[in-house]
Short mmCIF file of C-alpha atoms in Angstrom, two decimals:
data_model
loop_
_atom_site.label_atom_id
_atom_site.label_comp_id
_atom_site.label_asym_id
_atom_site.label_seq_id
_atom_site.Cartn_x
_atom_site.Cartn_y
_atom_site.Cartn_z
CA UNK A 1 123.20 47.05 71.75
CA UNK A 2 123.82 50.09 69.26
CA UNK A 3 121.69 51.98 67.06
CA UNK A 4 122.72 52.38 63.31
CA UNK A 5 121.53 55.98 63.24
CA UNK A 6 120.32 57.56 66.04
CA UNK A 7 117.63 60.60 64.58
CA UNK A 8 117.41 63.46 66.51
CA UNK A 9 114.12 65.85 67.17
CA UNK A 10 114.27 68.96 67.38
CA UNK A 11 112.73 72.45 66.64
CA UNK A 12 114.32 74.82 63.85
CA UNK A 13 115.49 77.79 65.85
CA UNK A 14 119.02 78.64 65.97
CA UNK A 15 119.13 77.86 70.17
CA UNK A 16 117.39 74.08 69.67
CA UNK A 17 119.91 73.38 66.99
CA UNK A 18 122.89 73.96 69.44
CA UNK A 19 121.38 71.80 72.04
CA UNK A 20 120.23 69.18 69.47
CA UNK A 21 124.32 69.46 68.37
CA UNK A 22 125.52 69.55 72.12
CA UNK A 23 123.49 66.32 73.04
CA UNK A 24 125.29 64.49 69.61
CA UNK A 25 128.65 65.98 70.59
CA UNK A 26 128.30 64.52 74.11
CA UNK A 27 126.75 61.48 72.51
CA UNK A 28 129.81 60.63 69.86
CA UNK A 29 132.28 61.20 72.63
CA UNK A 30 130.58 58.62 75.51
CA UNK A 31 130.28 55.85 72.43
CA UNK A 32 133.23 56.89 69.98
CA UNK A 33 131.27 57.28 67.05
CA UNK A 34 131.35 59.55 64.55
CA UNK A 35 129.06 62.29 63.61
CA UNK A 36 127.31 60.54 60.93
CA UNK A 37 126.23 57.76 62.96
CA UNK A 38 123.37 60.55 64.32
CA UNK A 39 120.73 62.38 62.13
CA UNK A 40 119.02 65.96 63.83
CA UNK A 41 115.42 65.88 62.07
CA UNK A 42 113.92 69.10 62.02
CA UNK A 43 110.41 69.53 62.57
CA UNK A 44 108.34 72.44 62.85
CA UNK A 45 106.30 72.97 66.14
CA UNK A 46 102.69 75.12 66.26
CA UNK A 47 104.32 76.94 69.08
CA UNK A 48 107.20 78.62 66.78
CA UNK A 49 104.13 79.23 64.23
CA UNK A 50 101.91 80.99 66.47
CA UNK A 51 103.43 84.26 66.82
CA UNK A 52 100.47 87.09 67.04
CA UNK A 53 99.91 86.04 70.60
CA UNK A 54 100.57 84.42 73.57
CA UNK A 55 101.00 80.72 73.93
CA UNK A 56 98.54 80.73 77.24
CA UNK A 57 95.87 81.70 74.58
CA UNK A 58 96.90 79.15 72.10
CA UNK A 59 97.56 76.26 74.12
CA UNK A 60 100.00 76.20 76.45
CA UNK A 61 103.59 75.57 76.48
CA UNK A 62 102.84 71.88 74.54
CA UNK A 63 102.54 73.34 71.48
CA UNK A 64 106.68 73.38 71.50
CA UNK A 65 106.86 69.65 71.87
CA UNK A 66 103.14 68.27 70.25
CA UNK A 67 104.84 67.44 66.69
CA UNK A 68 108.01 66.25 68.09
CA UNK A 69 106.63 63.93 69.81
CA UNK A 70 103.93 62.47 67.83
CA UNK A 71 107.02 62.17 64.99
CA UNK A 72 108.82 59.95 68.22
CA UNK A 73 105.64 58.08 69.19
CA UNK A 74 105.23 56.84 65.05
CA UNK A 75 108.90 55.92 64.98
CA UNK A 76 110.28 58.77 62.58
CA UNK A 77 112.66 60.14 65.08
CA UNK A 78 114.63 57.96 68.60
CA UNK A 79 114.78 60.57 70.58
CA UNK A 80 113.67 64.68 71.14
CA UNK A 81 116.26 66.89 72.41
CA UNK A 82 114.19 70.01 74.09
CA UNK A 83 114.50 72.99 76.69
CA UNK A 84 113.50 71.77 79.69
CA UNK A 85 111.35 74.83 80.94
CA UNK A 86 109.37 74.33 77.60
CA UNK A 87 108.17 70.49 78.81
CA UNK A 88 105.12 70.17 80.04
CA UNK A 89 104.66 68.10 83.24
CA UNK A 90 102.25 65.75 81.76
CA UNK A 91 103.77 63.71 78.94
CA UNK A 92 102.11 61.56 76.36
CA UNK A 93 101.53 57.93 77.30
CA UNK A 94 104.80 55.85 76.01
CA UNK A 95 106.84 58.88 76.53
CA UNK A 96 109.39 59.59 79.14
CA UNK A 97 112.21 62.45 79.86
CA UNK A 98 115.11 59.78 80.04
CA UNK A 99 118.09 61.65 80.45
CA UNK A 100 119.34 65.41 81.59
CA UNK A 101 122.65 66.94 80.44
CA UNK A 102 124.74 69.33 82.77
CA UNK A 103 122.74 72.46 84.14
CA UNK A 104 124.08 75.58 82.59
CA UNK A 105 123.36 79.05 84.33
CA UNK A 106 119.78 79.11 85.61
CA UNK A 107 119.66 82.75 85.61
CA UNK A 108 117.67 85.74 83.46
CA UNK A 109 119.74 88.26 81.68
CA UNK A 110 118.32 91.35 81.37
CA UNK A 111 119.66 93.40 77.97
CA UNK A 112 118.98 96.84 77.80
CA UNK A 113 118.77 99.48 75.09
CA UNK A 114 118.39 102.57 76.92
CA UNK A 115 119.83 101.11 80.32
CA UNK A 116 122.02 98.73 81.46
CA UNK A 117 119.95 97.67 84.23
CA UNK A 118 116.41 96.62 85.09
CA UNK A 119 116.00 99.27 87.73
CA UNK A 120 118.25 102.05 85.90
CA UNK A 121 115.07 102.25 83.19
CA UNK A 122 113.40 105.72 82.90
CA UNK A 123 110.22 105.92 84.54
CA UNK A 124 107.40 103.59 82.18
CA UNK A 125 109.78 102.65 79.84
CA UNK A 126 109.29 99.64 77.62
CA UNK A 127 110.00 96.11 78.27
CA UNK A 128 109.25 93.30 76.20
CA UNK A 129 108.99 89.55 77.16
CA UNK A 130 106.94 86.79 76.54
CA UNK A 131 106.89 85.08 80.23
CA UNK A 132 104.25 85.70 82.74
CA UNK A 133 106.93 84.64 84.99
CA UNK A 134 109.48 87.69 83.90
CA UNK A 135 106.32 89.75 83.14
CA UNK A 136 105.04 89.32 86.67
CA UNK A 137 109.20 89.62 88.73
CA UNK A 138 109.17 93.16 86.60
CA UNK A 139 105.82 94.79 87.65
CA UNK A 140 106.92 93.14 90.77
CA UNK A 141 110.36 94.82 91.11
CA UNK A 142 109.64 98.25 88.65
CA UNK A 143 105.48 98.78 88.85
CA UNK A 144 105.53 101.41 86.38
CA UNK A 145 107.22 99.71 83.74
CA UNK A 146 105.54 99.00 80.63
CA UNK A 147 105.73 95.36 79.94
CA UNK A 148 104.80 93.82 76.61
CA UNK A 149 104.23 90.82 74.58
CA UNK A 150 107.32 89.56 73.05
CA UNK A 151 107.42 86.13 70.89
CA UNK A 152 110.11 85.33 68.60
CA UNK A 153 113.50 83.51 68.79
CA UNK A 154 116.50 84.41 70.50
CA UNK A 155 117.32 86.45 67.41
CA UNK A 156 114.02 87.82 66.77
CA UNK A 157 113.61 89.64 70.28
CA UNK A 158 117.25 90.91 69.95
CA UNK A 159 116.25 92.73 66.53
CA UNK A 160 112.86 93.90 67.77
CA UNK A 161 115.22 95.21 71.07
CA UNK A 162 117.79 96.85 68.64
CA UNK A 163 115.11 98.05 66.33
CA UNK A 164 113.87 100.27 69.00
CA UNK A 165 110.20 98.40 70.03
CA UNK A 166 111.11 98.59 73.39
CA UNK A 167 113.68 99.55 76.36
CA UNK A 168 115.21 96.48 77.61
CA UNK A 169 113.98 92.80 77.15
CA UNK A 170 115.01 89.60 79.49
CA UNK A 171 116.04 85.89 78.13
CA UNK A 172 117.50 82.61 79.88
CA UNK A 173 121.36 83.19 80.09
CA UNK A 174 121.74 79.92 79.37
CA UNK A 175 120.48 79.91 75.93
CA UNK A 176 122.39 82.94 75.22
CA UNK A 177 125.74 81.20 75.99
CA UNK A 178 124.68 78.50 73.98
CA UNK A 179 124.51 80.73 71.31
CA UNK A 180 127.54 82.81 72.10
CA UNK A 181 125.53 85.67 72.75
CA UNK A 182 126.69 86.05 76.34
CA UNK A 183 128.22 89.91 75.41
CA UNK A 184 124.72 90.87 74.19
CA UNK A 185 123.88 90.81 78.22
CA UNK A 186 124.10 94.02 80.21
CA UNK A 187 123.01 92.75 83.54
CA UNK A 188 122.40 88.98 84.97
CA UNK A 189 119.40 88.80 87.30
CA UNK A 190 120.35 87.45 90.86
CA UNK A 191 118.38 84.06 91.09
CA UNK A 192 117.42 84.78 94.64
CA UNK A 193 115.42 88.09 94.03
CA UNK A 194 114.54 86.69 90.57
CA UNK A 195 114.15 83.22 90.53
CA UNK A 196 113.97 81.10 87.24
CA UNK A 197 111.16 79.55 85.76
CA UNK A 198 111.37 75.15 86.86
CA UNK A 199 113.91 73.16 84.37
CA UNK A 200 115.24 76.98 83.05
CA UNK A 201 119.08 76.30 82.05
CA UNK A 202 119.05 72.36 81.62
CA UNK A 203 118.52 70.29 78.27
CA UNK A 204 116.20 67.17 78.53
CA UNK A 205 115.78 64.69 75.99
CA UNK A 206 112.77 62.41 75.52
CA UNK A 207 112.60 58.93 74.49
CA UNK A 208 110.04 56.20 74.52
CA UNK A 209 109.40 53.94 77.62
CA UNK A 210 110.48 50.79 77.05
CA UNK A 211 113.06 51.10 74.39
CA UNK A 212 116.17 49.67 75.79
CA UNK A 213 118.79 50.15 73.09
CA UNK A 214 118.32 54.03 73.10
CA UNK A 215 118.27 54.00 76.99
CA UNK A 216 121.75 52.51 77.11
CA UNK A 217 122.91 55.18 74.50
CA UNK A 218 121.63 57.94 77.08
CA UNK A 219 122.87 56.56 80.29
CA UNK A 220 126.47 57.39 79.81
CA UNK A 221 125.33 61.31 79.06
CA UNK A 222 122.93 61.77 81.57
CA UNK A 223 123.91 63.93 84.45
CA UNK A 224 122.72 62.90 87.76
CA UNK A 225 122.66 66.24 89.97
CA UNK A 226 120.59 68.17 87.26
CA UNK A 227 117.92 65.23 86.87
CA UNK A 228 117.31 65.38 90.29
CA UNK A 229 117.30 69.01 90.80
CA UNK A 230 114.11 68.67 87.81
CA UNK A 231 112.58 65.97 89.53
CA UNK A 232 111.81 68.50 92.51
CA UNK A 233 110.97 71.42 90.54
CA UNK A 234 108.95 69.23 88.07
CA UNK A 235 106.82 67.61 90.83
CA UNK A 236 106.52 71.03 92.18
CA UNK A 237 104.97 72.72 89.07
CA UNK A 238 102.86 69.54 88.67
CA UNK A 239 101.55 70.02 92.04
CA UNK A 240 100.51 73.66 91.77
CA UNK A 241 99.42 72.69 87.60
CA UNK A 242 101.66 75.30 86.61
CA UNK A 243 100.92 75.88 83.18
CA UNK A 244 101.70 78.98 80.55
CA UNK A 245 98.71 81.01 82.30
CA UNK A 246 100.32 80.91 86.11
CA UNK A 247 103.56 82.41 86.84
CA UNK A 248 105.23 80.09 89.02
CA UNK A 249 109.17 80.02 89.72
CA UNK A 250 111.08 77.36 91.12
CA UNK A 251 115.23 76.57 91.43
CA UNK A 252 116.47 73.87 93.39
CA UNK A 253 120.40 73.33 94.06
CA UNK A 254 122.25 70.20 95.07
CA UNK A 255 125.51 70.11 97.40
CA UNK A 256 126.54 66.64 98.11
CA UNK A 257 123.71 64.81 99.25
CA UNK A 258 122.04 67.53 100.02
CA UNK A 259 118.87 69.94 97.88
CA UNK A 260 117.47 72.89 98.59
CA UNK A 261 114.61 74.29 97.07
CA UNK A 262 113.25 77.82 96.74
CA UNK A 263 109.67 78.36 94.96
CA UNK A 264 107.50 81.41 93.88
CA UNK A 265 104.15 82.16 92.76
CA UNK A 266 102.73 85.91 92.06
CA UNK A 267 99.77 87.05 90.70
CA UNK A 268 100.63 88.63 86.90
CA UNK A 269 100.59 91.91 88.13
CA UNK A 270 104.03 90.97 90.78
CA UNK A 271 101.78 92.65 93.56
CA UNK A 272 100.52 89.37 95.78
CA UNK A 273 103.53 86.94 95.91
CA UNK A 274 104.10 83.11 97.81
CA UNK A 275 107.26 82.03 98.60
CA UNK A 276 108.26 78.89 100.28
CA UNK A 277 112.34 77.06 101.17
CA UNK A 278 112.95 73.66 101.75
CA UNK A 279 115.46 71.30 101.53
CA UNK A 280 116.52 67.25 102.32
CA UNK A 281 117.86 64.72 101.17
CA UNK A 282 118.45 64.42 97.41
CA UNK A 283 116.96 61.06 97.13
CA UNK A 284 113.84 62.83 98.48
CA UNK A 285 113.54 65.20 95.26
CA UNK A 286 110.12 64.80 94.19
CA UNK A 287 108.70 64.60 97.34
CA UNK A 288 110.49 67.81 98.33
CA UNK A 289 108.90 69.30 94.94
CA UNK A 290 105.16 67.74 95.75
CA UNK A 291 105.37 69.00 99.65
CA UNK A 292 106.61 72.45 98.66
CA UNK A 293 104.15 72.63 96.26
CA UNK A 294 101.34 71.47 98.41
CA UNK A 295 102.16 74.20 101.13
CA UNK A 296 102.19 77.04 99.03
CA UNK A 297 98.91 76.07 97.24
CA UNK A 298 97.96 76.20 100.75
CA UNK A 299 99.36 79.58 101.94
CA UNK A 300 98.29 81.25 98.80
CA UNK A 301 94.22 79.58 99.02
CA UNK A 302 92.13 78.35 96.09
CA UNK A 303 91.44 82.18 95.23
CA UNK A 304 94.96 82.65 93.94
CA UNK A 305 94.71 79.95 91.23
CA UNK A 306 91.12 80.17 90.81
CA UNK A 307 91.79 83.72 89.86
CA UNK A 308 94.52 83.63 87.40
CA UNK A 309 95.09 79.80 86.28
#
């Protein structure tokens, strides 16, 4: 069964317009249909409102998708194209992430004004970023750096950055290349030593349960490797209730049937970290994500989270 127009959600930044046009592009060319058979609806999210301070105080990472999906829940929009990192792991009832599209690079890029690299940056210099996660790998990696609050867009950091407010600032990679920003980049952050926040490089789109004719649009776009590589780091964050106040990192990689899994948590000062590896079978994803998460909230004791959740 197909749609007459398929409407799009998204948010109004420059970045969720590309993915909103990448996941119509792939869309139109799994069901030969042209562009106007899809309509992106804009619609403005408390998250890009709130900018004089951090979304832990205001909410949590939600407010990105709240509007979204309360437009997809009273029918004004099908479907809500969104960031994956951004999604929290609890979703409103009737709501369900129903498809993933190819994983781009999961890596940070760091771009520096007065260095090209993280640990080239005079002594206290200036960093800016909005992540606890990022916040937390720098103090961890550079203690006497000066980290700062940092909202805005893509574009917004990069003028703050060029305007002189600070040294150096860190963004996905991914989002960058999306934006063909990728020369703006003066070093990419080994994912090993500096691991990317769960879901960071991979588009998810949200649909409601039960809603068969938009479920058998999706299926042809819907990349298998990538879901299941967000099933374990999902169910890993929802295990340790990662939220905007915790800095938590998680990546896990697929080779044939196989996934490995490598998680982080840290205290926001980078000084008391937990790491834990695992890997099976890829059928086994969430239950890699739950176990990993389990054993680390273990390791690190009720303290940790008690402490900084």
């Amino acid at each position: 069964m197909q749609m007459d127009v398929m409407r799009i959600g998204t948010r109004g930044s420059a970045l969720a317009l590309a993915q909103a046009h990448e996941t119509r592009s792939r869309l139109m060319a799994a069901h030969d249909l042209p562009e106007e058979a899809f309509e992106v609806v804009v619609i403005s999210t408390s998250g890009d409102r709130i900018q004089d301070r951090p979304l832990s105080e205001a909410g949590g990472k939600g407010l990105f998708t709240k509007e979204i999906e309360e437009a997809m829940l009273d029918g004004r929009i099908d479907i809500a194209v969104h960031s994956s990192k951004d999604m929290p792991t609890m979703l409103p009832d009737g709501l369900e992430l129903s498809a993933f599209l190819a994983r781009e690079d999961v890596r940070d890029a760091f771009i520096g004004r007065e260095a090209a690299k993280l640990t080239d940056l005079p002594d206290n210099a200036v960093v800016g970023s909005s992540s606890l996660r990022r916040q937390a790998l720098i103090r961890r990696s550079r203690p006497d750096i000066d980290v700062v609050m940092f909202r805005g867009n893509v574009q917004t950091r990069l003028r703050k950055l060029h305007e002189g407010q600070v040294a150096g600032t860190l963004l996905a990679n991914a989002g960058l290349k999306r934006l063909g920003l990728a020369e703006v980049v003066t070093e990419l952050l080994p994912a090993e030593a500096f691991p990317p926040a769960p879901g960071q490089g991979a588009i998810c789109i949200e649909s409601r349960i039960g809603d068969a004719p938009v479920k058998a649009m999706l299926q042809p776009i819907n990349h298998h490797a990538t879901e299941r590589a967000l099933a374990c780091e999902r169910a890993f964050l929802a295990t340790l209730d990662g939220s905007c106040r915790t800095p938590i990192a998680g990546l896990a990689t697929i080779e044939d049937d196989r996934l490995q899994f490598h998680g982080m948590i840290l205290t926001p000062d980078g000084r008391e970290v937990y790491e834990i590896a695992t890997q099976g079978r890829i059928s086994e994803a969430g239950d890699l994500g739950r176990a990993a998460g389990a054993r680390i909230r273990e390791k690190a004791g009720a303290r940790f989270f008690d402490g900084w959740s």
